[in-house]
PDB file of C-alpha atoms in Angstrom:
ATOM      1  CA  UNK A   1     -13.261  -4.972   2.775  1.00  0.00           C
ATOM      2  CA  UNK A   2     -11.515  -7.079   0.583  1.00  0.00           C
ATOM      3  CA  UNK A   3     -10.353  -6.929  -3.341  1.00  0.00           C
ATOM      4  CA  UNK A   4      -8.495  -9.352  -5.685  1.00  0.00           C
ATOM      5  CA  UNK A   5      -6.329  -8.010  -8.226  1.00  0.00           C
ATOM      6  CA  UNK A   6      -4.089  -9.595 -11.128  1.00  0.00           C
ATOM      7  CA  UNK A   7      -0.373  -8.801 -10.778  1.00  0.00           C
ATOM      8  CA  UNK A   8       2.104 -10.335 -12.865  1.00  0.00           C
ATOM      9  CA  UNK A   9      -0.576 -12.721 -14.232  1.00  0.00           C
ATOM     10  CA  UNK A  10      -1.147 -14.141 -10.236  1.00  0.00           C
ATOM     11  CA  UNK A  11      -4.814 -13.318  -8.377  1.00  0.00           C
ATOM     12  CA  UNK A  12      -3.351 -11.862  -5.263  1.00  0.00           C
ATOM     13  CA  UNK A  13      -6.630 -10.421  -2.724  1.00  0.00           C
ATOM     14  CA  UNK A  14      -6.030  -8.093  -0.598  1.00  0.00           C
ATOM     15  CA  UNK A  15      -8.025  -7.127   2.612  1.00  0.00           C
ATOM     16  CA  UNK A  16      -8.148  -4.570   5.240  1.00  0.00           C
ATOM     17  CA  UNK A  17      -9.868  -5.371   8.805  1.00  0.00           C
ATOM     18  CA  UNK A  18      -9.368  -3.897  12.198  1.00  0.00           C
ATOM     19  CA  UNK A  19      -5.544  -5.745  12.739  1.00  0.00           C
ATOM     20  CA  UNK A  20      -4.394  -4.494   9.844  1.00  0.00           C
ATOM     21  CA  UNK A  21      -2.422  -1.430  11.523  1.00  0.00           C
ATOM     22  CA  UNK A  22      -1.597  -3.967  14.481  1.00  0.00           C
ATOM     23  CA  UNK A  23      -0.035  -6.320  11.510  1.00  0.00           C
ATOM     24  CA  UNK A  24       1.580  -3.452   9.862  1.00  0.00           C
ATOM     25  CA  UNK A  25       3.109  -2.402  13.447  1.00  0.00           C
ATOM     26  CA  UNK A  26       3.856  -5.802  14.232  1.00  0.00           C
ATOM     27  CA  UNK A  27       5.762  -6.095  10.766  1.00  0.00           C
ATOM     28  CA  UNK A  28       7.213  -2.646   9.945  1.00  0.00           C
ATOM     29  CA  UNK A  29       7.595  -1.307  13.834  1.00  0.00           C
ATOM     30  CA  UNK A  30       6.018   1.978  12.163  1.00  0.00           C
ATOM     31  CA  UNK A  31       2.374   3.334  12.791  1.00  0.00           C
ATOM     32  CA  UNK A  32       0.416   2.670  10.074  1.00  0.00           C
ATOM     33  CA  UNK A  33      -1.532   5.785  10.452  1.00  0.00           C
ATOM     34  CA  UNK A  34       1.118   7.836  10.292  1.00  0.00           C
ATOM     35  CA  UNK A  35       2.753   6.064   6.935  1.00  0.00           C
ATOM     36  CA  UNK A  36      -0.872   6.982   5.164  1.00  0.00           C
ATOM     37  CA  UNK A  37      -0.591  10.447   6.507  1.00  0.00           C
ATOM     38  CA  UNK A  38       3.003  10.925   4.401  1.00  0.00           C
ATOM     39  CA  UNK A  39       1.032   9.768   1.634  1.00  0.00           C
ATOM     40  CA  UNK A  40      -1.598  12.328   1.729  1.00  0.00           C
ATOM     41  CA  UNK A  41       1.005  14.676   1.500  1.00  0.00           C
ATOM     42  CA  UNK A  42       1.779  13.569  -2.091  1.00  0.00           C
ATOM     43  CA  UNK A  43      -1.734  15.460  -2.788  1.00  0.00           C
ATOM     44  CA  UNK A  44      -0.336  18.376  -2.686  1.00  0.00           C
ATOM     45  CA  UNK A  45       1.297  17.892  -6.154  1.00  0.00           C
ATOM     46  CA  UNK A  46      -1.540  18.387  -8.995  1.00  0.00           C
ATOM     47  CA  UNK A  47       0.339  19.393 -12.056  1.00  0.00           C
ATOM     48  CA  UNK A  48       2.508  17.244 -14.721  1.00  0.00           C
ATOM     49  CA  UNK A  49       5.066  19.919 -13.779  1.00  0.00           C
ATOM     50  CA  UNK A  50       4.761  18.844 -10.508  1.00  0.00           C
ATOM     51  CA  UNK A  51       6.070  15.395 -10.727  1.00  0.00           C
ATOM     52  CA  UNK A  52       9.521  15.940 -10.052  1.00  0.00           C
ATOM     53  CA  UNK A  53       9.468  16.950  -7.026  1.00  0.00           C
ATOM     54  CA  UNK A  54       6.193  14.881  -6.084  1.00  0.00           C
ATOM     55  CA  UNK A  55       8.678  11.530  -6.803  1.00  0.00           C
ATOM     56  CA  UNK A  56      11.388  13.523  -4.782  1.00  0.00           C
ATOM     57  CA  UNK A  57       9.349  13.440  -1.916  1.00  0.00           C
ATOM     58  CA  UNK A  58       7.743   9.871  -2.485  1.00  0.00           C
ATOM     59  CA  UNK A  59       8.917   6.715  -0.250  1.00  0.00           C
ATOM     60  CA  UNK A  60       7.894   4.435  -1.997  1.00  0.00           C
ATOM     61  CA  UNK A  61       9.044   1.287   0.580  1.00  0.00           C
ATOM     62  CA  UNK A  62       5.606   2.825   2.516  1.00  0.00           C
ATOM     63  CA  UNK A  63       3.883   1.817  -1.023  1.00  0.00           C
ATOM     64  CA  UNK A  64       5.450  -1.464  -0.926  1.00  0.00           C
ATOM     65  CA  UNK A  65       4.693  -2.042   2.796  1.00  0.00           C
ATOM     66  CA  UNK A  66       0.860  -1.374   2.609  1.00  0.00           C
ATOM     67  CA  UNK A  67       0.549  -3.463  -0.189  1.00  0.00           C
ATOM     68  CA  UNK A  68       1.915  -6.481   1.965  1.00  0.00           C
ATOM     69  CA  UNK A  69       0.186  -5.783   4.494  1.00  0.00           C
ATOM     70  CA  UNK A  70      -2.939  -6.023   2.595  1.00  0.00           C
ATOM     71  CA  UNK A  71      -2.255  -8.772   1.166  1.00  0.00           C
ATOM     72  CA  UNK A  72      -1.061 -10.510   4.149  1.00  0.00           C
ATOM     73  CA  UNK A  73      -4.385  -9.806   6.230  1.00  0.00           C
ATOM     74  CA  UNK A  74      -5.924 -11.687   3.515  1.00  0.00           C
ATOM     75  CA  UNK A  75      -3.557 -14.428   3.516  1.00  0.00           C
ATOM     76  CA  UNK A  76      -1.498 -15.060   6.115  1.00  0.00           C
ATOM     77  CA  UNK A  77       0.340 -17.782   4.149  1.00  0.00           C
ATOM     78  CA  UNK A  78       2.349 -15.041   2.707  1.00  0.00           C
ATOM     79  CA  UNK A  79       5.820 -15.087   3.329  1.00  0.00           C
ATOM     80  CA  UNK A  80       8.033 -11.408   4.605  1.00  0.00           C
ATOM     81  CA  UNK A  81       8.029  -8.708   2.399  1.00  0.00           C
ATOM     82  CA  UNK A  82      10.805  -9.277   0.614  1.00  0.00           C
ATOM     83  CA  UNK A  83      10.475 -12.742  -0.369  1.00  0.00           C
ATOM     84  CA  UNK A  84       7.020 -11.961  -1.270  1.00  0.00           C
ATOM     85  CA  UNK A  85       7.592  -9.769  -3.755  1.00  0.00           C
ATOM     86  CA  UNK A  86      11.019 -11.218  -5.111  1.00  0.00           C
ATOM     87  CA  UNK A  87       8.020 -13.553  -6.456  1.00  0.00           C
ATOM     88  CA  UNK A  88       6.687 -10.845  -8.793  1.00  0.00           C
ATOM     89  CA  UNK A  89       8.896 -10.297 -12.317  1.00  0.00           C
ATOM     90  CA  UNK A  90       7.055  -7.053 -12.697  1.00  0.00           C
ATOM     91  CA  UNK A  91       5.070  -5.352 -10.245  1.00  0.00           C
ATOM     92  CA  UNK A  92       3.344  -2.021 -11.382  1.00  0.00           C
ATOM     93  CA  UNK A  93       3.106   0.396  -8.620  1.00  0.00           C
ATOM     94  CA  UNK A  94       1.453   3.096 -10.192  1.00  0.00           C
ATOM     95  CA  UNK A  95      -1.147   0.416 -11.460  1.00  0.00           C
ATOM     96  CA  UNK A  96      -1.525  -1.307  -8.104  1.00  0.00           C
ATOM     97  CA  UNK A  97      -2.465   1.745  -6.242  1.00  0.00           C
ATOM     98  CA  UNK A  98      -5.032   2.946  -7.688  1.00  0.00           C
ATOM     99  CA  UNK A  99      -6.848  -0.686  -7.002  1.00  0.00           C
ATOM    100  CA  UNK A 100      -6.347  -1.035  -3.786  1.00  0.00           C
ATOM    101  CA  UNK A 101      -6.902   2.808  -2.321  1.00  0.00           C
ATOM    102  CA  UNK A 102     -10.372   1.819  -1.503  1.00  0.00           C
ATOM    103  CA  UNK A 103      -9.056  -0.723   1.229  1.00  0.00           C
ATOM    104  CA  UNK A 104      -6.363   1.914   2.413  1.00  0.00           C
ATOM    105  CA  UNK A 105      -9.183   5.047   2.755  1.00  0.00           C
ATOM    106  CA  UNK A 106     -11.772   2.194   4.945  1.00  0.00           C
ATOM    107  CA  UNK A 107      -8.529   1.579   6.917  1.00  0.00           C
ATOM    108  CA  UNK A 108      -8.940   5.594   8.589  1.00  0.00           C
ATOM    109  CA  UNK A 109     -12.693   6.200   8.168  1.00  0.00           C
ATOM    110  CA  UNK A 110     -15.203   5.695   9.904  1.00  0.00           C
ATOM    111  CA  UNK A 111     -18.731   5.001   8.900  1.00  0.00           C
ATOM    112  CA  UNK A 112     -21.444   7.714   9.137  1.00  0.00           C
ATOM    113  CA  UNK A 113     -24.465   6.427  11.392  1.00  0.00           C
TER     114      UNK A 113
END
């Protein structure tokens, strides 16, 4: 599955395949699985009230790191992490997300036969 996106007025496509957790491994030396399972725990908080502690509880560096990764499986020209996005003046997390979950859900499921 792949998806292009605008941020910070560049086309950047992202793309998730079967390496993608072996790239994310490879990169991060964590399990990619398990870095989307801490994020499903963010579910928990619903409510505006909520969003204190839901930000308390966030790492966002796993946000950051399977957004690379993304976009490294669908170009592998891009440099590490950090000079990658040292080439972004703004880059909208809470925007970004939302665009890309798609990728990150067909990462951990499986189709129905």
């Amino acid at each position: 599955m792949e998806k292009t996106i605008t941020i910070d007025n560049k086309e950047v496509t992202f793309k998730s395949t079967a390496a993608t957790p072996l790239r994310f491994k490879a990169q991060f030396h964590k399990d990619y699985f398990a870095e989307i399972i801490k994020l499903n725990r963010l579910n928990k908080f619903k409510d505006a009230k909520d969003n204190f502690e839901m930000l308390e509880n966030a790492d966002f560096e796993i946000f950051y790191n399977i957004i690379w990764v993304l976009a490294k499986t669908a170009d592998n020209s891009i440099p590490d992490p950090i000079t990658w996005l040292d080439g972004f003046d703004e880059f909208p997390l809470f925007q970004i997300i939302p665009e890309i979950q798609d990728l990150i859900a067909s990462s951990i499921q499986s189709k129905k036969k």
